[in-house]
CSV table of C-alpha atoms in Angstrom, one decimal:
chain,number,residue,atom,x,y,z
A,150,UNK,CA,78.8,47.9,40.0
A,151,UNK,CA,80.8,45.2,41.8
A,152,UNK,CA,77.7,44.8,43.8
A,153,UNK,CA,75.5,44.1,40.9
A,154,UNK,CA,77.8,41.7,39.0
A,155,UNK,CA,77.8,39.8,42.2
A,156,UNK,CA,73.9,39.3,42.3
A,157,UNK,CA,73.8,38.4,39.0
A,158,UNK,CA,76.6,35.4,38.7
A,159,UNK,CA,75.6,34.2,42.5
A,160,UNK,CA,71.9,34.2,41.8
A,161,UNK,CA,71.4,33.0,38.8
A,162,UNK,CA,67.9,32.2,39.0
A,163,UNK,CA,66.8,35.0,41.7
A,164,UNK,CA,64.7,37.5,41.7
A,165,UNK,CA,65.5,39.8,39.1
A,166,UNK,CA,62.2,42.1,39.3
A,167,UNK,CA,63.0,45.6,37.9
A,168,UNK,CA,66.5,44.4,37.0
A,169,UNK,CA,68.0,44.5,32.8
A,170,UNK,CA,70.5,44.7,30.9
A,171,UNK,CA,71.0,44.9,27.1
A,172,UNK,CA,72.7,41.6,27.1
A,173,UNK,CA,70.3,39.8,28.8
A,174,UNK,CA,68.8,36.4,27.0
A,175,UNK,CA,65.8,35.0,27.3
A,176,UNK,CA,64.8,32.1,30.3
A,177,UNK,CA,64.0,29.6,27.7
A,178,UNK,CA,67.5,30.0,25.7
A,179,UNK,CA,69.3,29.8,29.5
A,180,UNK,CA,67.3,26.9,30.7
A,181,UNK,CA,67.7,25.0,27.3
A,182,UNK,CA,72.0,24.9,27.8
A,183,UNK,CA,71.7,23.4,31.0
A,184,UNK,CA,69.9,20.1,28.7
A,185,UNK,CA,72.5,17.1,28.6
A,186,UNK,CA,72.9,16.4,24.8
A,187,UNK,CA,75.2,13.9,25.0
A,188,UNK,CA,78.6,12.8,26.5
A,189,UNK,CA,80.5,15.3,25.2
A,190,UNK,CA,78.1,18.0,26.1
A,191,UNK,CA,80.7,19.7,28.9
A,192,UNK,CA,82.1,18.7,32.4
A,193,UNK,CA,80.2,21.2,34.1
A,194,UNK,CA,77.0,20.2,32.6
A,195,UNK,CA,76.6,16.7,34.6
A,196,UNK,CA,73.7,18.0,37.0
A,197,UNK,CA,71.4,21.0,36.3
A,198,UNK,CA,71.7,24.1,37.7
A,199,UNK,CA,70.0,25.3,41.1
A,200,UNK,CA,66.3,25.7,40.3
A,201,UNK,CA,66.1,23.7,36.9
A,202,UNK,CA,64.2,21.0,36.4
A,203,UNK,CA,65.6,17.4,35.8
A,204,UNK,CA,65.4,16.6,32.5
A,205,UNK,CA,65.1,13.8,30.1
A,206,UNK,CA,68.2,12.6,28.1
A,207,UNK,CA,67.4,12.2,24.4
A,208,UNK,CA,71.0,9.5,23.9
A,209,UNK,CA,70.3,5.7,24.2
A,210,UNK,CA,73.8,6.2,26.2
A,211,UNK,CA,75.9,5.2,23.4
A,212,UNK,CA,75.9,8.4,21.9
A,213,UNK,CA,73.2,8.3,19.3
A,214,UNK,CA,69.7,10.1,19.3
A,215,UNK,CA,67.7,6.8,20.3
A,216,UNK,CA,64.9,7.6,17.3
A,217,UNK,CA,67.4,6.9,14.8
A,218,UNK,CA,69.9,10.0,15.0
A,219,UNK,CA,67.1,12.7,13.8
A,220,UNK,CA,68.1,14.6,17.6
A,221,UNK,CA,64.0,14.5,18.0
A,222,UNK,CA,62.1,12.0,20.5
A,223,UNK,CA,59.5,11.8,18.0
A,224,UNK,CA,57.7,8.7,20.2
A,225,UNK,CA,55.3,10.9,22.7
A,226,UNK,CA,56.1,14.1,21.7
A,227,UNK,CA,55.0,14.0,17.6
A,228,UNK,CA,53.8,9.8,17.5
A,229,UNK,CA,50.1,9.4,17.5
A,230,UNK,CA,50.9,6.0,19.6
A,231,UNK,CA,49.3,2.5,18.7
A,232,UNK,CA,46.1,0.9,18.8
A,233,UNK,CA,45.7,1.7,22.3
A,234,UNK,CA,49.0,3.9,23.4
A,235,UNK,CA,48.7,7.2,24.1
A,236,UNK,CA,46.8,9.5,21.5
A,237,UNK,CA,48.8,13.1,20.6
A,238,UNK,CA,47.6,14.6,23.4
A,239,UNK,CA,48.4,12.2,25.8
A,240,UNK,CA,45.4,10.5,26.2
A,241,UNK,CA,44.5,7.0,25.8
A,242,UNK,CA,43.8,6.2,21.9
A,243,UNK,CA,40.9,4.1,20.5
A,244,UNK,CA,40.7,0.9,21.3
A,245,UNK,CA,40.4,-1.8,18.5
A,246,UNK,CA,36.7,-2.3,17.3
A,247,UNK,CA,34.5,-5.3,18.8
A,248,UNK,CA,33.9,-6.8,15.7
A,249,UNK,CA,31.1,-9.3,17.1
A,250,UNK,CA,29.0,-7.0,19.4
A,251,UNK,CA,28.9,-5.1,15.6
A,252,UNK,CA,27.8,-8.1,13.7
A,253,UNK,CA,25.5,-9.0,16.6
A,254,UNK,CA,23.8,-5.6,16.3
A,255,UNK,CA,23.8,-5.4,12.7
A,256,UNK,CA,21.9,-8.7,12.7
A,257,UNK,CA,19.3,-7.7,15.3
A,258,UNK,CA,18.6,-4.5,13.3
A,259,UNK,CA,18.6,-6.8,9.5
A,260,UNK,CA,16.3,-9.0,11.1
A,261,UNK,CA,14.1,-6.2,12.7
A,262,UNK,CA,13.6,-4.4,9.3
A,263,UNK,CA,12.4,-7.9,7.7
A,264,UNK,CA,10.2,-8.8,10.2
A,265,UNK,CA,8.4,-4.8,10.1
A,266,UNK,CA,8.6,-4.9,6.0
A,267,UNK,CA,6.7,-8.6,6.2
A,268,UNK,CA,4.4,-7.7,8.8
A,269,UNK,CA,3.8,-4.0,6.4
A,270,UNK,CA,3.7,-5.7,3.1
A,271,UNK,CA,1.2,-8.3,4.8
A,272,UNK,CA,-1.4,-6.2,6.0
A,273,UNK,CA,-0.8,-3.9,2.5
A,274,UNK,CA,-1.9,-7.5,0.8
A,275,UNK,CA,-4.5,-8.4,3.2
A,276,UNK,CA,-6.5,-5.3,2.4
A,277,UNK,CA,-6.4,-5.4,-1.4
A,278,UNK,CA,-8.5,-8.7,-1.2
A,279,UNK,CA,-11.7,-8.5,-2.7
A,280,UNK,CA,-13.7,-10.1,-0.4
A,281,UNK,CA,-17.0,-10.2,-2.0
A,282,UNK,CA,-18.4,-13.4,-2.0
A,283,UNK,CA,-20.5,-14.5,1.6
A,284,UNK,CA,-20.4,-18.5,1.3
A,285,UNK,CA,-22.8,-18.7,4.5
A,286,UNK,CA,-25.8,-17.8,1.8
A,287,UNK,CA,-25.3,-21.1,0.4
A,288,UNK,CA,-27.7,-23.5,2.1
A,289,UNK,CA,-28.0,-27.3,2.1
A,290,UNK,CA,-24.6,-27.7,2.3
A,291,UNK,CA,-23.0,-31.0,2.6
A,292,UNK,CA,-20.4,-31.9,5.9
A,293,UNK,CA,-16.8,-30.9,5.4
A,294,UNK,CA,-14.0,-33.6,4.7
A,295,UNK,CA,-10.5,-33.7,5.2
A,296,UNK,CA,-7.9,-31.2,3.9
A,297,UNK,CA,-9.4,-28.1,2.0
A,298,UNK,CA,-11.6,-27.5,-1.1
A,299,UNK,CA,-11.1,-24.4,-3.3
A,300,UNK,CA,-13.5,-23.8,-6.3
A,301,UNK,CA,-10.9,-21.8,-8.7
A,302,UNK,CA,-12.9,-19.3,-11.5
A,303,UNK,CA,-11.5,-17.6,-14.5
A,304,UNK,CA,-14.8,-15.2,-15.4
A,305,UNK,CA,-15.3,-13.1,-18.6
A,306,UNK,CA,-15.6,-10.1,-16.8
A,307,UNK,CA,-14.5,-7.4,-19.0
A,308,UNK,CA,-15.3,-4.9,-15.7
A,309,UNK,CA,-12.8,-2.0,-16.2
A,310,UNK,CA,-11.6,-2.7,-20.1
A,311,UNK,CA,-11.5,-0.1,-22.3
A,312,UNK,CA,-12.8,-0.6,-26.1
A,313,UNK,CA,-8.7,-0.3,-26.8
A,314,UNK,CA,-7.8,-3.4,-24.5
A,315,UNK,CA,-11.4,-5.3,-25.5
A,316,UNK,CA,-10.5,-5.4,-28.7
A,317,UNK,CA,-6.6,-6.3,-28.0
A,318,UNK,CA,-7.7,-9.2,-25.9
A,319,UNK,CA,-10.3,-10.1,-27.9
A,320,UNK,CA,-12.5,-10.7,-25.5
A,321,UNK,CA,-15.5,-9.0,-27.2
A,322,UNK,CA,-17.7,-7.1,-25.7
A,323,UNK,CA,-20.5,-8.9,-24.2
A,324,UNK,CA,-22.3,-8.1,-21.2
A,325,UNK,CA,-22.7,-9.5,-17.7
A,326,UNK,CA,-20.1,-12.1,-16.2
A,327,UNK,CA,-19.3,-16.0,-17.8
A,328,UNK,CA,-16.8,-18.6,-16.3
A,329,UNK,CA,-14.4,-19.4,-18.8
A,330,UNK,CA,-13.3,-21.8,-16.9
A,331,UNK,CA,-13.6,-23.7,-13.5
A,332,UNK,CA,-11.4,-26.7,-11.3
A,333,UNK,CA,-11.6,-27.8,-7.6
A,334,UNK,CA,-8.5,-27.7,-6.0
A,335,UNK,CA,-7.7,-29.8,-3.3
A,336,UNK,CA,-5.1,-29.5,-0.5
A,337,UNK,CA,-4.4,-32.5,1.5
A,338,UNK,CA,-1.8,-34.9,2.8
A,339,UNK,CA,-1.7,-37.3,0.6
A,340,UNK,CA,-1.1,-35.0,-2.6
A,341,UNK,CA,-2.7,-32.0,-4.2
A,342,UNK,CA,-5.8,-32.7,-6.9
A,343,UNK,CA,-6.7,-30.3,-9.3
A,344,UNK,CA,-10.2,-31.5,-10.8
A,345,UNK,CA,-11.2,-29.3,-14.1
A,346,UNK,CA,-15.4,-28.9,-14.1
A,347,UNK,CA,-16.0,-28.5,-18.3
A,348,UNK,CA,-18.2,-25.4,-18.2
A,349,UNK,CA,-20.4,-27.4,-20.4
A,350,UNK,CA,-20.6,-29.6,-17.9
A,351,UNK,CA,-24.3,-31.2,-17.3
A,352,UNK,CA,-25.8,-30.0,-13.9
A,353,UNK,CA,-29.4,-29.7,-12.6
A,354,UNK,CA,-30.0,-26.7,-10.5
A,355,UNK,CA,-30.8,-27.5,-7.5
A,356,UNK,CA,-32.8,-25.2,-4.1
A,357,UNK,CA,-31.2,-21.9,-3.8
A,358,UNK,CA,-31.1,-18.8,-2.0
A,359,UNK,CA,-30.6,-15.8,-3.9
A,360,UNK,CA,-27.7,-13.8,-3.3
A,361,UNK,CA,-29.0,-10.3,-3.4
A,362,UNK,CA,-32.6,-10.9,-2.5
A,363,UNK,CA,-32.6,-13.6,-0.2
A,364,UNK,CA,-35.4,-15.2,-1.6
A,365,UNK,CA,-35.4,-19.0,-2.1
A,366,UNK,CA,-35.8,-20.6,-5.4
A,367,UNK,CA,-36.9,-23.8,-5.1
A,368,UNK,CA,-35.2,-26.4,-7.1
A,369,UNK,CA,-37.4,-27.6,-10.7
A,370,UNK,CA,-34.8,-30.3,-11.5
A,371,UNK,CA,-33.7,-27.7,-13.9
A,372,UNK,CA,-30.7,-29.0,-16.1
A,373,UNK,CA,-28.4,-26.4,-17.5
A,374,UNK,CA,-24.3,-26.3,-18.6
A,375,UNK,CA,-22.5,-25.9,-15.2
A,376,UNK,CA,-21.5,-22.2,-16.2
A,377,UNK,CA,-25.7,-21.3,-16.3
A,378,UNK,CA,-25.4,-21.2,-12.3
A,379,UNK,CA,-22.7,-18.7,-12.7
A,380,UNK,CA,-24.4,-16.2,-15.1
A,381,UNK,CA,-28.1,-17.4,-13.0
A,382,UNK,CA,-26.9,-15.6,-9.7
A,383,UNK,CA,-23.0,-15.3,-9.5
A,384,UNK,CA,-20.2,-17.1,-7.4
A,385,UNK,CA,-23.1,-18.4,-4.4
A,386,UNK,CA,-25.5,-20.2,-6.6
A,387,UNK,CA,-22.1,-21.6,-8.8
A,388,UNK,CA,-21.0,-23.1,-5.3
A,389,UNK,CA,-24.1,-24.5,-4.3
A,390,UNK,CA,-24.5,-26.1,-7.4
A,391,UNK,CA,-21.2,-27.3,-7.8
A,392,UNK,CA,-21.6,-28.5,-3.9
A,393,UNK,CA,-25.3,-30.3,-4.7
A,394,UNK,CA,-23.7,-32.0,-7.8
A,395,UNK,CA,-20.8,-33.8,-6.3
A,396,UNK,CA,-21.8,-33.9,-2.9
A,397,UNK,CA,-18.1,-32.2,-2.0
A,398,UNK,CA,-18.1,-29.0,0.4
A,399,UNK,CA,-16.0,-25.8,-1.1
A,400,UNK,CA,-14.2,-23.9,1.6
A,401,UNK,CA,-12.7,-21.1,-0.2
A,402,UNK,CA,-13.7,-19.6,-3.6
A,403,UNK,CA,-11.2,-17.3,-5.7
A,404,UNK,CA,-11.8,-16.3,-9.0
A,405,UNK,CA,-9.9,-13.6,-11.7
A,406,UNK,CA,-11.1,-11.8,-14.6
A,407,UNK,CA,-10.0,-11.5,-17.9
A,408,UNK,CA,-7.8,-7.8,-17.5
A,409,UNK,CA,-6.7,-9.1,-14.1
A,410,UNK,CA,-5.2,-12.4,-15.5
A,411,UNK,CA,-3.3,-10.7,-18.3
A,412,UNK,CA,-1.9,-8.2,-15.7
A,413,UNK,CA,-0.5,-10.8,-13.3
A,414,UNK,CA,1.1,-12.4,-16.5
A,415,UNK,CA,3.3,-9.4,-17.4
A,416,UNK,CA,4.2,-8.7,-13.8
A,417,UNK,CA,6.1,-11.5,-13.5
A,418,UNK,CA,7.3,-11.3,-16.9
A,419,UNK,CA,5.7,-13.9,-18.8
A,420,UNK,CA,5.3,-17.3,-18.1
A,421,UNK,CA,7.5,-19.9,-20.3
A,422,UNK,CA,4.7,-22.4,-22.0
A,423,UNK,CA,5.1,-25.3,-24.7
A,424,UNK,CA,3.0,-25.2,-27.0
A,425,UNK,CA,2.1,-28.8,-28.9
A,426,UNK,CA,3.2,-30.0,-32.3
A,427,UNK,CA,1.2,-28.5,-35.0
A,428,UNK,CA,1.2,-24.8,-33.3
A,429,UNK,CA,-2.2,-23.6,-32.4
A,430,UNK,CA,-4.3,-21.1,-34.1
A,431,UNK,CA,-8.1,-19.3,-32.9
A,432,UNK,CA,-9.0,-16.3,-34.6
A,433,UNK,CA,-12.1,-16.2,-31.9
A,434,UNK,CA,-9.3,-15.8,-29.6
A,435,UNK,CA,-6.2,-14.8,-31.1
A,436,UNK,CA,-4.0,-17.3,-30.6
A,437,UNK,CA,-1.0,-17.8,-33.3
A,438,UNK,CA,1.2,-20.0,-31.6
A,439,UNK,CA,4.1,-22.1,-33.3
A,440,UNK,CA,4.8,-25.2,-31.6
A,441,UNK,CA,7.9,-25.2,-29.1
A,442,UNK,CA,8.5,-24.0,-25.5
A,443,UNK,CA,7.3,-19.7,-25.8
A,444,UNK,CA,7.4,-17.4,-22.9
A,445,UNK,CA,3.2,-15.7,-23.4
A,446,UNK,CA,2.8,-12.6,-22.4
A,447,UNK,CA,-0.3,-11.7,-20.7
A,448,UNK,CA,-2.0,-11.2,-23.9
A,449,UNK,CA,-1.3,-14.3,-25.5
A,450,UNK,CA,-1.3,-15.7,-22.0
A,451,UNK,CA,-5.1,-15.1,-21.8
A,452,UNK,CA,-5.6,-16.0,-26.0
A,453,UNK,CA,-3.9,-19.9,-24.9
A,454,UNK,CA,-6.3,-20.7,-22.0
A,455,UNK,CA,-9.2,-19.4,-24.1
A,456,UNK,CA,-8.5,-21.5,-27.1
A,457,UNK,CA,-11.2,-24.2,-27.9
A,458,UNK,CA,-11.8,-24.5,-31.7
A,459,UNK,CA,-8.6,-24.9,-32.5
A,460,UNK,CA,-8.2,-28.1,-30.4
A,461,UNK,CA,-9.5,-31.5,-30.9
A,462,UNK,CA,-11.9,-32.2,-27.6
A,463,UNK,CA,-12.9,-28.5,-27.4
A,464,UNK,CA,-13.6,-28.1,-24.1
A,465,UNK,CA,-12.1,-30.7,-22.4
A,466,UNK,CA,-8.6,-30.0,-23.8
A,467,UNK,CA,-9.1,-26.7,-23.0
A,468,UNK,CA,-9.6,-27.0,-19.3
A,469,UNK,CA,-6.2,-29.0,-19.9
A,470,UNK,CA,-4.2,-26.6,-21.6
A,471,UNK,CA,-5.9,-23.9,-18.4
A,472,UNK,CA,-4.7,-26.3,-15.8
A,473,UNK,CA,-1.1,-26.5,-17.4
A,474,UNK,CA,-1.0,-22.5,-17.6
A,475,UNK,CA,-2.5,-21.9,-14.1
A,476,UNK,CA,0.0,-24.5,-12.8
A,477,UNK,CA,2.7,-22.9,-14.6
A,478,UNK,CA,2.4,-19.3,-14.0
A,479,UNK,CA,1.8,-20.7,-9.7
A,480,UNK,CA,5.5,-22.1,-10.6
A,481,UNK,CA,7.3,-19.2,-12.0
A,482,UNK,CA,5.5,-16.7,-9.0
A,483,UNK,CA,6.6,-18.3,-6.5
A,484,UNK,CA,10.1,-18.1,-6.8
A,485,UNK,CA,13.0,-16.4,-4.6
A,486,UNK,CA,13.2,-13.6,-7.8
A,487,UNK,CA,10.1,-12.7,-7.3
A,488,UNK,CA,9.2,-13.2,-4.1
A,489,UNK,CA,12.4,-11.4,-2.3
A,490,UNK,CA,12.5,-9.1,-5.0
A,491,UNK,CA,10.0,-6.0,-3.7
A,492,UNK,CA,10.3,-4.3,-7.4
A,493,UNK,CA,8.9,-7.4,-8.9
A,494,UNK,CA,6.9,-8.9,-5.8
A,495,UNK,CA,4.7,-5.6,-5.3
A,496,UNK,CA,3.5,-5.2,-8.6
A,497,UNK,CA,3.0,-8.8,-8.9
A,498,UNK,CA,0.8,-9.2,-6.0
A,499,UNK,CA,-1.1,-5.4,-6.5
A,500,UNK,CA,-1.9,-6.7,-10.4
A,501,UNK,CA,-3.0,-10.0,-9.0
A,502,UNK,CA,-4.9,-8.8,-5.5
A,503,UNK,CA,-6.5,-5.6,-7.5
A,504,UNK,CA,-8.1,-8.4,-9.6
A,505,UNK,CA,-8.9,-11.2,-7.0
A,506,UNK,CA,-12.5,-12.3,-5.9
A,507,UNK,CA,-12.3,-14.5,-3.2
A,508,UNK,CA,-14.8,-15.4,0.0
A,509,UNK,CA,-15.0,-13.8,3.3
A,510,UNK,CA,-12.9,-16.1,5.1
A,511,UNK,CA,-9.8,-16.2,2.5
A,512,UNK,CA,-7.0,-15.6,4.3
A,513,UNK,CA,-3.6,-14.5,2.7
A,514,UNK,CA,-1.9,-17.6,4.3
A,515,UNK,CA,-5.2,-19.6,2.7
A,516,UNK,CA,-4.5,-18.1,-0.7
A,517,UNK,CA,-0.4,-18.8,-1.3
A,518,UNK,CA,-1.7,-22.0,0.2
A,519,UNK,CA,-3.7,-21.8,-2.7
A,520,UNK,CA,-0.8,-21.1,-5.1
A,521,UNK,CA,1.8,-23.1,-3.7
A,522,UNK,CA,-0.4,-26.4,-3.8
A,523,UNK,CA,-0.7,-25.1,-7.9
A,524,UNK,CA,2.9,-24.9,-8.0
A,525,UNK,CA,3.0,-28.8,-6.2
A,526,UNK,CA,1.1,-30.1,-9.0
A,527,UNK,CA,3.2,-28.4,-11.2
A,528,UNK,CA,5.9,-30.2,-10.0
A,529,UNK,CA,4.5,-33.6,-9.8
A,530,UNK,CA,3.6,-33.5,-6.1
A,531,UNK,CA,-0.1,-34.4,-6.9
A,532,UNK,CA,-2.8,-34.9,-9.7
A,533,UNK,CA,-4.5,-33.3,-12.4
A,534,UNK,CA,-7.5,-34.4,-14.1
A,535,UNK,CA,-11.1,-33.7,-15.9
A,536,UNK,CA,-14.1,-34.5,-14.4
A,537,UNK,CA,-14.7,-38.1,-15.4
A,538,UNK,CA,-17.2,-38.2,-18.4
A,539,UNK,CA,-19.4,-40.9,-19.8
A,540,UNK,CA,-20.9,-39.4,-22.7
A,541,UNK,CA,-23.0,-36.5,-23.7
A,542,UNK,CA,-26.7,-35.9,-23.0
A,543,UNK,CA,-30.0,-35.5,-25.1
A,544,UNK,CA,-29.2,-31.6,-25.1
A,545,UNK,CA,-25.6,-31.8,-26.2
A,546,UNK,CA,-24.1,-31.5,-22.6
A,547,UNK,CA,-21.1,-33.4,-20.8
A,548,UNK,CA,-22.2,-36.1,-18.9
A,549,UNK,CA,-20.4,-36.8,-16.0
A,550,UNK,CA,-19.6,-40.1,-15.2
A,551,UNK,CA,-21.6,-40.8,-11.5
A,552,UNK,CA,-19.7,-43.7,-10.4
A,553,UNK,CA,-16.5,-42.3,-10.6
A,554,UNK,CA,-17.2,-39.0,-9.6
A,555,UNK,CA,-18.7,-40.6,-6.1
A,556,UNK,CA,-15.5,-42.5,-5.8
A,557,UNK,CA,-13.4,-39.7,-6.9
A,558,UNK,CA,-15.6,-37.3,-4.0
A,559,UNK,CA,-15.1,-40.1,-1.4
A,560,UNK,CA,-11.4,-40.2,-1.7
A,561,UNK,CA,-11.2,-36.5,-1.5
A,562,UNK,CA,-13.1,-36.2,1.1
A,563,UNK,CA,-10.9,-38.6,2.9
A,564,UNK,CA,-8.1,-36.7,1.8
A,565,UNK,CA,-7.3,-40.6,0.3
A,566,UNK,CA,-4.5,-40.7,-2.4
A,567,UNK,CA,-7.0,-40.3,-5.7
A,568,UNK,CA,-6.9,-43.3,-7.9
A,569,UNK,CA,-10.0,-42.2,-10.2
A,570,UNK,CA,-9.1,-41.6,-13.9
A,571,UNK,CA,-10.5,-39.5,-16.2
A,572,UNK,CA,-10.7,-40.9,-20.1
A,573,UNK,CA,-11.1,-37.6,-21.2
């Protein structure tokens, strides 16, 4: 007995391997009285005992718990550290986010997605052209000039209307393809022109190539309204009388029917028009206007640059109020809300493209140069004008006036600020 007693108070952390009694505690309860609590934790407590480990006081040494008296170290044991102390478990915690290397990548990937959706959305464009009109059948054609030419054509092509929107357009029902109405556009240096050709317009017809057959017609000194060449033999025969007339190359042709134009009108929403005092009213074709700035659908859109009974010079106004509109609806489509809006740009440019006849060199970068000079004259950076006239001929035709047309040719040609006026 004595013996035992002896082992256990002089070996206090020996080997005890098959030893017990019913008294016995367990290691962690003995080890955890040897911890210094404080200063008035015992005499005998000082050091630990033999085979204990050090450890760590949780007093600031004046006798309080040093995490505000809670008898915890809640710092490393139960903290989660700061921004970049020690985690929970010890290990380093995040470290504060590089908020430019973000930014940076964010930009890289903003400007990535822009440049794939333009590249996408340009190609999707590119191959909804129409591209059916071959301008190398035209023959005899005079040398090229400064700047470039367009030869713009609204047609009466009812191609693709039912009875039901024939009859809401009032567009009738004839057959075949008319130009309602045509204008030379000019893009230059020295200011946009936009020159309206009054389809009744006195031309002679001159040596042709046919379009389909290839067989030449030679020229009879035929005289016909300028909108006979059209419904003769279509867009290359309109060109190369237009070209043998004036003595001015086209480079690029583009023309829209009827349905298309009314289409590209409601895409954008309607295009904001003012109408002249006195209001204007066609039953031929439907306008019923009131006088006072109107946002047209593409119904009445297509009724206001039709109109030509219900104004004074018939024709010639009309080619005015179609230059206005044309200039107006290049205006309102090329805007930031359309153009960086995809809900509105894509149905804008599918209604418009679907519809779009242009030549085989037309380029997407030729058309919106197209529209943007449009939207120049618009806003006064250029000229717009009728075909000088002198009179009318024998058969009840316009008669252009030659002197001023060859001056007016001349200074387009020489892409020459155009000082020509038109009385009419």
């Amino acid at each position: 007995m004595n013996d035992w007693r002896q082992g256990w108070s002089g070996n206090n952390g020996g080997d005890r391997q098959g030893r017990g009694s019913a008294s016995a505690q367990p290691e962690g309860a003995r080890v955890m009285r040897q911890v210094q609590r404080g200063p008035g934790a015992g005499p005998h407590s000082s050091a630990p005992p033999h085979g204990v480990p050090p450890q760590q006081s949780y007093t600031d040494g004046h006798g309080d718990d040093a995490y505000g008296g809670s008898g915890y170290n809640t710092g490393q044991v139960y903290g989660g550290g700061g921004p970049e102390g020690p985690g929970p478990d010890g290990r380093p915690g995040r470290p504060a986010p590089n908020w430019r290397r973000r930014i940076k990548w964010i930009s890289i990937t903003v400007v990535t997605l822009f440049v794939v959706v333009s590249v996408g959305t340009y190609f999707w464009a590119d191959s909804k052209l129409n591209r059916d009109v071959d301008l190398s059948q035209v023959i005899d054609r005079p040398d090229g000039g400064e700047g470039t030419n367009y030869l713009i054509v609204g047609s009466d092509s009812r191609e693709g209307m039912s009875a039901e929107e024939k009859k809401k357009l009032h567009t009738g029902s004839a057959d075949g393809k008319r130009t309602d109405s045509m204008m030379i556009l000019h893009v230059g240096d020295n200011g946009n022109t936009m020159v309206s050709l009054p389809r009744d317009s006195n031309v002679t017809i001159p040596t042709f190539k046919g379009s389909e057959s290839g067989k030449t017609f030679p020229g009879t000194g035929r005289q016909v309204k300028l909108n006979a060449a059209y419904a003769e033999d279509g867009p290359e025969l309109l060109v190369r009388t237009v070209e043998s007339n004036t003595g001015l190359r086209i480079d690029h042709y583009a023309e829209i029917g009827f349905a298309g134009f009314a289409k590209i009108v409601d895409s954008v929403g309607g295009v904001d028009i003012e109408i002249p005092k006195g209001g204007m009213k066609d039953t031929k074709s439907g306008a019923d206007f009131e006088a006072g700035t109107q946002t047209l659908d593409g119904q009445q859109a297509l009724a206001f640059v039709r109109t030509r009974y219900a104004l004074a010079g018939s024709d010639l106004d009309r080619t005015k109020n179609q230059q206005k509109f044309l200039s107006a609806l290049a205006n309102q489509t090329a805007t930031p809300s359309t153009v960086l809006n995809p809900f509105k740009l894509y149905p804008t440019l599918s209604s418009g493209l679907d519809t779009l006849t242009v030549d085989k060199d037309m380029s997407l970068w030729d058309l919106g140069s197209m529209f943007l000079a449009m939207k120049g004259v618009t806003n006064g950076d250029g000229k717009s004008m009728n075909m000088p006239i002198s009179g009318n001929t024998g058969n009840g035709n316009l008669q252009w006036d030659t002197a001023k047309v060859k001056q007016l040719v001349e200074q387009l040609k020489n892409d020459e600020k155009v000082t020509v006026t038109s009385d009419r």
